[in-house]
PDB file of C-alpha atoms in Angstrom:
ATOM      1  CA  GLY A 878       6.556   5.234   0.922  1.00 59.00           C
ATOM      2  CA  ALA A 879       4.526   2.022   1.076  1.00 76.00           C
ATOM      3  CA  VAL A 880       1.405   3.429  -0.572  1.00 89.00           C
ATOM      4  CA  VAL A 881      -1.400   1.157  -1.681  1.00 93.00           C
ATOM      5  CA  SER A 882      -4.264   2.376  -3.809  1.00 95.00           C
ATOM      6  CA  GLN A 883      -7.638   0.851  -4.562  1.00 96.00           C
ATOM      7  CA  HIS A 884     -10.151   1.585  -7.250  1.00 95.00           C
ATOM      8  CA  PRO A 885     -13.015   2.233  -7.177  1.00 95.00           C
ATOM      9  CA  SER A 886     -13.472   3.642  -3.712  1.00 93.00           C
ATOM     10  CA  TRP A 887     -17.220   3.290  -3.849  1.00 94.00           C
ATOM     11  CA  VAL A 888     -19.512   1.319  -6.115  1.00 95.00           C
ATOM     12  CA  ILE A 889     -23.196   0.557  -6.285  1.00 94.00           C
ATOM     13  CA  CYS A 890     -24.320  -2.253  -8.526  1.00 94.00           C
ATOM     14  CA  LYS A 891     -27.434  -4.239  -9.231  1.00 95.00           C
ATOM     15  CA  SER A 892     -27.871  -7.769  -8.003  1.00 95.00           C
ATOM     16  CA  GLY A 893     -26.470 -10.291 -10.465  1.00 95.00           C
ATOM     17  CA  THR A 894     -23.792  -8.064 -11.940  1.00 96.00           C
ATOM     18  CA  SER A 895     -20.036  -8.389 -11.439  1.00 96.00           C
ATOM     19  CA  VAL A 896     -17.731  -5.819  -9.924  1.00 96.00           C
ATOM     20  CA  LYS A 897     -13.961  -5.620 -10.293  1.00 97.00           C
ATOM     21  CA  ILE A 898     -11.814  -3.966  -7.647  1.00 97.00           C
ATOM     22  CA  GLU A 899      -8.186  -3.072  -8.318  1.00 97.00           C
ATOM     23  CA  CYS A 900      -5.421  -2.937  -5.753  1.00 96.00           C
ATOM     24  CA  ARG A 901      -2.093  -1.369  -6.626  1.00 95.00           C
ATOM     25  CA  SER A 902       1.135  -0.949  -4.739  1.00 93.00           C
ATOM     26  CA  LEU A 903       2.375   2.426  -5.940  1.00 92.00           C
ATOM     27  CA  ASP A 904       5.950   2.605  -4.731  1.00 88.00           C
ATOM     28  CA  PHE A 905       6.977  -0.964  -4.073  1.00 88.00           C
ATOM     29  CA  GLN A 906       6.607  -4.416  -5.517  1.00 88.00           C
ATOM     30  CA  ALA A 907       4.385  -6.856  -3.729  1.00 86.00           C
ATOM     31  CA  THR A 908       4.723 -10.561  -4.362  1.00 82.00           C
ATOM     32  CA  THR A 909       1.815 -11.073  -2.031  1.00 86.00           C
ATOM     33  CA  MET A 910      -1.320  -9.056  -1.543  1.00 91.00           C
ATOM     34  CA  PHE A 911      -4.229  -9.738   0.738  1.00 93.00           C
ATOM     35  CA  TRP A 912      -7.950  -9.184   0.354  1.00 95.00           C
ATOM     36  CA  TYR A 913     -10.121  -8.505   3.363  1.00 94.00           C
ATOM     37  CA  ARG A 914     -13.780  -7.846   3.935  1.00 94.00           C
ATOM     38  CA  GLN A 915     -15.195  -5.870   6.804  1.00 92.00           C
ATOM     39  CA  PHE A 916     -18.844  -5.678   7.780  1.00 90.00           C
ATOM     40  CA  PRO A 917     -20.056  -2.791   9.941  1.00 84.00           C
ATOM     41  CA  LYS A 918     -18.703  -2.867  13.476  1.00 79.00           C
ATOM     42  CA  GLN A 919     -16.816  -6.083  12.822  1.00 83.00           C
ATOM     43  CA  SER A 920     -13.174  -6.886  12.425  1.00 83.00           C
ATOM     44  CA  LEU A 921     -11.410  -7.400   9.144  1.00 87.00           C
ATOM     45  CA  MET A 922     -11.783 -10.901   7.814  1.00 89.00           C
ATOM     46  CA  LEU A 923      -9.129 -12.243   5.496  1.00 90.00           C
ATOM     47  CA  MET A 924     -10.726 -13.554   2.328  1.00 94.00           C
ATOM     48  CA  ALA A 925      -7.721 -14.640   0.335  1.00 93.00           C
ATOM     49  CA  THR A 926      -4.017 -14.275  -0.200  1.00 91.00           C
ATOM     50  CA  SER A 927      -3.066 -13.229  -3.696  1.00 88.00           C
ATOM     51  CA  ASN A 928       0.252 -14.458  -5.039  1.00 84.00           C
ATOM     52  CA  GLU A 929       1.803 -12.955  -8.140  1.00 83.00           C
ATOM     53  CA  GLY A 930       1.914 -15.456 -10.944  1.00 81.00           C
ATOM     54  CA  SER A 931       0.035 -18.203  -9.159  1.00 83.00           C
ATOM     55  CA  LYS A 932      -3.397 -19.043  -7.842  1.00 87.00           C
ATOM     56  CA  ALA A 933      -4.779 -17.255  -4.845  1.00 91.00           C
ATOM     57  CA  THR A 934      -5.193 -19.023  -1.535  1.00 91.00           C
ATOM     58  CA  TYR A 935      -8.706 -18.673  -0.188  1.00 94.00           C
ATOM     59  CA  GLU A 936      -9.759 -18.789   3.429  1.00 91.00           C
ATOM     60  CA  GLN A 937     -12.255 -21.352   4.566  1.00 90.00           C
ATOM     61  CA  GLY A 938     -15.784 -20.407   3.646  1.00 92.00           C
ATOM     62  CA  VAL A 939     -14.806 -18.019   0.851  1.00 94.00           C
ATOM     63  CA  GLU A 940     -16.039 -19.166  -2.557  1.00 94.00           C
ATOM     64  CA  LYS A 941     -13.212 -18.952  -5.043  1.00 93.00           C
ATOM     65  CA  ASP A 942     -15.599 -19.051  -7.991  1.00 94.00           C
ATOM     66  CA  LYS A 943     -17.494 -16.081  -6.646  1.00 96.00           C
ATOM     67  CA  PHE A 944     -14.522 -13.974  -5.630  1.00 97.00           C
ATOM     68  CA  LEU A 945     -12.084 -14.173  -8.509  1.00 96.00           C
ATOM     69  CA  ILE A 946      -8.578 -12.969  -7.775  1.00 94.00           C
ATOM     70  CA  ASN A 947      -5.929 -12.196 -10.334  1.00 91.00           C
ATOM     71  CA  HIS A 948      -2.423 -11.054  -9.467  1.00 88.00           C
ATOM     72  CA  ALA A 949      -0.933 -10.461 -12.859  1.00 82.00           C
ATOM     73  CA  SER A 950       1.974  -8.247 -11.862  1.00 89.00           C
ATOM     74  CA  LEU A 951       4.020  -7.319  -8.826  1.00 89.00           C
ATOM     75  CA  THR A 952       2.020  -4.122  -8.373  1.00 92.00           C
ATOM     76  CA  LEU A 953      -1.532  -5.102  -9.248  1.00 93.00           C
ATOM     77  CA  SER A 954      -4.078  -7.518  -7.860  1.00 94.00           C
ATOM     78  CA  THR A 955      -7.756  -7.547  -8.773  1.00 95.00           C
ATOM     79  CA  LEU A 956     -10.773  -8.939  -6.976  1.00 97.00           C
ATOM     80  CA  THR A 957     -13.913  -9.583  -9.008  1.00 97.00           C
ATOM     81  CA  VAL A 958     -17.138 -10.162  -7.157  1.00 97.00           C
ATOM     82  CA  THR A 959     -19.184 -12.207  -9.599  1.00 96.00           C
ATOM     83  CA  SER A 960     -22.980 -12.297  -9.634  1.00 96.00           C
ATOM     84  CA  ALA A 961     -23.109  -9.953  -6.679  1.00 96.00           C
ATOM     85  CA  HIS A 962     -25.946 -10.197  -4.194  1.00 96.00           C
ATOM     86  CA  PRO A 963     -27.026  -7.778  -1.454  1.00 95.00           C
ATOM     87  CA  GLU A 964     -25.285  -9.901   1.168  1.00 95.00           C
ATOM     88  CA  ASP A 965     -22.001  -9.169  -0.625  1.00 96.00           C
ATOM     89  CA  SER A 966     -22.378  -5.512   0.298  1.00 96.00           C
ATOM     90  CA  SER A 967     -19.367  -4.738   2.435  1.00 95.00           C
ATOM     91  CA  PHE A 968     -16.119  -2.819   2.747  1.00 95.00           C
ATOM     92  CA  TYR A 969     -13.408  -4.590   0.757  1.00 96.00           C
ATOM     93  CA  ILE A 970      -9.821  -3.733   1.654  1.00 95.00           C
ATOM     94  CA  CYS A 971      -6.619  -4.936   0.105  1.00 95.00           C
ATOM     95  CA  SER A 972      -3.185  -4.841   1.638  1.00 93.00           C
ATOM     96  CA  ALA A 973       0.346  -5.460   0.508  1.00 91.00           C
ATOM     97  CA  ARG A 974       3.586  -6.137   2.230  1.00 82.00           C
ATOM     98  CA  PRO A 975       6.726  -4.456   0.908  1.00 76.00           C
ATOM     99  CA  GLY A 976       9.216  -6.505   2.873  1.00 66.00           C
ATOM    100  CA  LEU A 977       9.825 -10.013   4.066  1.00 62.00           C
ATOM    101  CA  ALA A 978       7.155 -12.410   5.285  1.00 60.00           C
ATOM    102  CA  GLY A 979       5.963 -11.437   8.736  1.00 62.00           C
ATOM    103  CA  GLY A 980       6.527  -7.733   8.177  1.00 73.00           C
ATOM    104  CA  GLU A 981       3.927  -5.027   8.401  1.00 80.00           C
ATOM    105  CA  GLN A 982       1.163  -4.684   5.840  1.00 84.00           C
ATOM    106  CA  TYR A 983      -0.060  -1.502   4.277  1.00 88.00           C
ATOM    107  CA  PHE A 984      -3.700  -1.161   3.419  1.00 92.00           C
ATOM    108  CA  GLY A 985      -5.478   0.365   0.496  1.00 94.00           C
ATOM    109  CA  PRO A 986      -8.217   2.901   1.229  1.00 93.00           C
ATOM    110  CA  GLY A 987     -10.916   0.295   0.714  1.00 94.00           C
ATOM    111  CA  THR A 988     -13.836  -0.122  -1.627  1.00 96.00           C
ATOM    112  CA  ARG A 989     -17.347   0.209  -0.330  1.00 95.00           C
ATOM    113  CA  LEU A 990     -19.621  -2.072  -2.312  1.00 96.00           C
ATOM    114  CA  THR A 991     -23.369  -1.769  -2.173  1.00 95.00           C
ATOM    115  CA  VAL A 992     -25.446  -4.292  -4.073  1.00 95.00           C
ATOM    116  CA  THR A 993     -29.060  -3.321  -4.610  1.00 95.00           C
TER     117      THR A 993
ATOM    118  CA  ARG B1292     -10.287 -19.884  21.315  1.00 70.00           C
ATOM    119  CA  LYS B1293      -9.699 -16.925  19.038  1.00 80.00           C
ATOM    120  CA  GLU B1294      -6.218 -16.304  17.743  1.00 86.00           C
ATOM    121  CA  VAL B1295      -6.276 -12.716  18.947  1.00 91.00           C
ATOM    122  CA  GLU B1296      -8.564 -11.196  21.547  1.00 92.00           C
ATOM    123  CA  GLN B1297      -9.139  -7.602  22.478  1.00 93.00           C
ATOM    124  CA  ASP B1298     -11.487  -5.797  24.791  1.00 88.00           C
ATOM    125  CA  PRO B1299     -13.803  -3.988  22.348  1.00 87.00           C
ATOM    126  CA  GLY B1300     -14.403  -1.153  24.786  1.00 87.00           C
ATOM    127  CA  PRO B1301     -15.566   1.492  24.263  1.00 92.00           C
ATOM    128  CA  PHE B1302     -13.023   3.454  26.204  1.00 94.00           C
ATOM    129  CA  ASN B1303     -14.152   7.028  26.795  1.00 96.00           C
ATOM    130  CA  VAL B1304     -11.409   9.135  28.313  1.00 97.00           C
ATOM    131  CA  PRO B1305     -10.922  12.862  28.859  1.00 97.00           C
ATOM    132  CA  GLU B1306      -8.363  14.793  26.910  1.00 97.00           C
ATOM    133  CA  GLY B1307      -4.941  14.500  28.486  1.00 97.00           C
ATOM    134  CA  ALA B1308      -5.625  11.146  30.102  1.00 97.00           C
ATOM    135  CA  THR B1309      -3.449   8.077  29.818  1.00 97.00           C
ATOM    136  CA  VAL B1310      -5.120   4.975  28.465  1.00 96.00           C
ATOM    137  CA  ALA B1311      -3.873   1.422  27.921  1.00 96.00           C
ATOM    138  CA  PHE B1312      -5.143  -1.435  25.808  1.00 93.00           C
ATOM    139  CA  ASN B1313      -4.188  -5.065  26.025  1.00 94.00           C
ATOM    140  CA  CYS B1314      -4.437  -7.768  23.457  1.00 95.00           C
ATOM    141  CA  THR B1315      -3.889 -11.485  24.053  1.00 96.00           C
ATOM    142  CA  TYR B1316      -2.812 -14.039  21.483  1.00 94.00           C
ATOM    143  CA  SER B1317      -3.134 -17.792  21.560  1.00 92.00           C
ATOM    144  CA  ASN B1318      -0.138 -19.005  19.578  1.00 90.00           C
ATOM    145  CA  SER B1319       2.966 -18.897  21.749  1.00 90.00           C
ATOM    146  CA  ALA B1320       5.180 -19.177  18.670  1.00 87.00           C
ATOM    147  CA  SER B1321       3.886 -15.901  17.211  1.00 89.00           C
ATOM    148  CA  GLN B1322       6.631 -13.829  15.685  1.00 84.00           C
ATOM    149  CA  SER B1323       5.378 -10.407  14.725  1.00 89.00           C
ATOM    150  CA  PHE B1324       3.046  -8.008  16.434  1.00 93.00           C
ATOM    151  CA  PHE B1325       1.540  -4.715  15.367  1.00 93.00           C
ATOM    152  CA  TRP B1326      -0.885  -2.051  16.416  1.00 96.00           C
ATOM    153  CA  TYR B1327      -3.017  -0.492  13.717  1.00 94.00           C
ATOM    154  CA  ARG B1328      -5.411   2.389  13.971  1.00 96.00           C
ATOM    155  CA  GLN B1329      -8.669   2.454  12.032  1.00 93.00           C
ATOM    156  CA  ASP B1330     -10.877   5.500  11.737  1.00 93.00           C
ATOM    157  CA  CYS B1331     -14.550   5.116  10.967  1.00 87.00           C
ATOM    158  CA  ARG B1332     -15.135   3.917   7.389  1.00 83.00           C
ATOM    159  CA  LYS B1333     -11.415   4.098   6.604  1.00 88.00           C
ATOM    160  CA  GLU B1334      -8.673   1.559   6.099  1.00 89.00           C
ATOM    161  CA  PRO B1335      -6.384   0.500   8.956  1.00 91.00           C
ATOM    162  CA  LYS B1336      -3.142   2.415   9.211  1.00 92.00           C
ATOM    163  CA  LEU B1337      -0.021   1.060  10.840  1.00 91.00           C
ATOM    164  CA  LEU B1338       0.549   2.758  14.167  1.00 94.00           C
ATOM    165  CA  MET B1339       3.580   0.838  15.311  1.00 94.00           C
ATOM    166  CA  SER B1340       5.247  -2.514  15.305  1.00 91.00           C
ATOM    167  CA  VAL B1341       5.792  -4.137  18.687  1.00 93.00           C
ATOM    168  CA  TYR B1342       9.303  -5.270  19.509  1.00 87.00           C
ATOM    169  CA  SER B1343      10.367  -7.727  22.165  1.00 88.00           C
ATOM    170  CA  SER B1344      12.146  -5.045  24.139  1.00 89.00           C
ATOM    171  CA  GLY B1345       9.213  -2.665  23.921  1.00 89.00           C
ATOM    172  CA  ASN B1346       9.213   0.493  21.881  1.00 93.00           C
ATOM    173  CA  GLU B1347       8.043   4.042  22.107  1.00 94.00           C
ATOM    174  CA  ASP B1348       6.953   6.551  19.499  1.00 94.00           C
ATOM    175  CA  GLY B1349       6.076   9.910  20.966  1.00 96.00           C
ATOM    176  CA  ARG B1350       3.039   9.499  23.178  1.00 97.00           C
ATOM    177  CA  PHE B1351       2.619   5.845  22.228  1.00 97.00           C
ATOM    178  CA  THR B1352       4.350   2.929  23.926  1.00 97.00           C
ATOM    179  CA  ALA B1353       3.986  -0.676  22.874  1.00 97.00           C
ATOM    180  CA  GLN B1354       5.090  -3.661  24.908  1.00 96.00           C
ATOM    181  CA  LEU B1355       5.208  -7.403  24.433  1.00 96.00           C
ATOM    182  CA  ASN B1356       4.874  -9.949  27.200  1.00 95.00           C
ATOM    183  CA  ARG B1357       5.701 -13.340  25.745  1.00 93.00           C
ATOM    184  CA  ALA B1358       5.279 -15.208  29.010  1.00 94.00           C
ATOM    185  CA  SER B1359       1.675 -14.100  29.342  1.00 94.00           C
ATOM    186  CA  GLN B1360       1.120 -13.838  25.607  1.00 95.00           C
ATOM    187  CA  TYR B1361      -0.135 -10.320  25.386  1.00 94.00           C
ATOM    188  CA  ILE B1362       0.809  -7.032  23.864  1.00 96.00           C
ATOM    189  CA  SER B1363      -0.141  -3.639  25.133  1.00 96.00           C
ATOM    190  CA  LEU B1364      -0.491  -0.122  23.812  1.00 97.00           C
ATOM    191  CA  LEU B1365      -0.198   2.865  26.102  1.00 97.00           C
ATOM    192  CA  ILE B1366      -1.311   6.311  24.972  1.00 97.00           C
ATOM    193  CA  ARG B1367      -0.230   9.252  27.095  1.00 98.00           C
ATOM    194  CA  ASP B1368      -1.686  12.746  27.038  1.00 98.00           C
ATOM    195  CA  SER B1369      -4.633  11.679  24.898  1.00 98.00           C
ATOM    196  CA  LYS B1370      -5.692  14.025  22.114  1.00 97.00           C
ATOM    197  CA  LEU B1371      -9.096  14.341  20.510  1.00 97.00           C
ATOM    198  CA  SER B1372      -7.504  13.089  17.308  1.00 97.00           C
ATOM    199  CA  ASP B1373      -6.612   9.803  19.004  1.00 97.00           C
ATOM    200  CA  SER B1374     -10.282   8.792  18.851  1.00 97.00           C
ATOM    201  CA  ALA B1375     -10.358   5.679  16.677  1.00 96.00           C
ATOM    202  CA  THR B1376     -10.448   1.925  16.804  1.00 95.00           C
ATOM    203  CA  TYR B1377      -7.133   0.309  17.654  1.00 96.00           C
ATOM    204  CA  LEU B1378      -6.475  -3.074  16.112  1.00 94.00           C
ATOM    205  CA  CYS B1379      -4.065  -5.622  17.462  1.00 94.00           C
ATOM    206  CA  VAL B1380      -2.470  -7.716  14.719  1.00 92.00           C
ATOM    207  CA  VAL B1381      -0.432 -10.862  15.196  1.00 91.00           C
ATOM    208  CA  ASN B1382       1.548 -12.891  12.695  1.00 86.00           C
ATOM    209  CA  PRO B1383       1.810 -16.389  14.170  1.00 77.00           C
ATOM    210  CA  ASN B1384       4.814 -17.384  12.085  1.00 69.00           C
ATOM    211  CA  THR B1385       6.950 -16.031   9.324  1.00 58.00           C
ATOM    212  CA  GLY B1386       4.311 -16.858   6.724  1.00 62.00           C
ATOM    213  CA  ASN B1387       1.591 -14.741   5.280  1.00 64.00           C
ATOM    214  CA  GLN B1388      -1.246 -15.196   7.714  1.00 73.00           C
ATOM    215  CA  PHE B1389      -2.081 -12.270   9.953  1.00 82.00           C
ATOM    216  CA  TYR B1390      -4.717 -12.359  12.647  1.00 86.00           C
ATOM    217  CA  PHE B1391      -6.651  -9.274  13.621  1.00 88.00           C
ATOM    218  CA  GLY B1392      -8.306  -8.516  16.886  1.00 90.00           C
ATOM    219  CA  THR B1393     -11.801  -7.099  16.768  1.00 88.00           C
ATOM    220  CA  GLY B1394     -10.444  -3.713  17.760  1.00 92.00           C
ATOM    221  CA  THR B1395     -10.753  -1.482  20.797  1.00 94.00           C
ATOM    222  CA  SER B1396     -12.778   1.676  20.399  1.00 94.00           C
ATOM    223  CA  LEU B1397     -11.354   4.813  21.957  1.00 96.00           C
ATOM    224  CA  THR B1398     -13.146   8.138  22.245  1.00 96.00           C
ATOM    225  CA  VAL B1399     -11.281  11.081  23.720  1.00 97.00           C
ATOM    226  CA  ILE B1400     -13.650  13.605  25.184  1.00 97.00           C
ATOM    227  CA  PRO B1401     -12.926  17.359  25.357  1.00 95.00           C
TER     228      PRO B1401
END
């Protein structure tokens, strides 16, 4: 159990275009999902917390107008990178928590974004 | 001071060796602790939660020292397949925020 999927797993796009990444909890409902970004040889950095039915909570320094998050259902959250630039190239990972606050998170397989 | 700190390593150990990692956290009120494993270019996978009384899962033992504010992970009889980056994760309260260490790189050598 506790499977999280992400789509796409790999995407290359041109500078200035937008990319949407989907995160799904396959066998549980997730009121809260998390979006992380990881640059090579660095730790995961939390970008935002996605709450079903309400606005996402963004971490300091993360532009909410650039990284649009929608959590329309208890099993789906989407992250849209708008007007992508090469510096947005990174590994984007979502996670979801099946249980109570403070419990373990399960991660999606990640999406590798390359902006040319 | 960072919320969670780990020695990045790398740790290079021979097969069969015992290796231990420590991770310190800054918030004494932290409630939940986890060890995750991350392989190169993959997502982190939960290895084990860390309980106050310590817990063991096969060759892996996790311990919590609240007085000194650190958690540890002990791997016995290391296998080649244990080569990965081990992430320490701390939830400082019962809310949503999790803090990740930078990870400790382990390579098990034949």
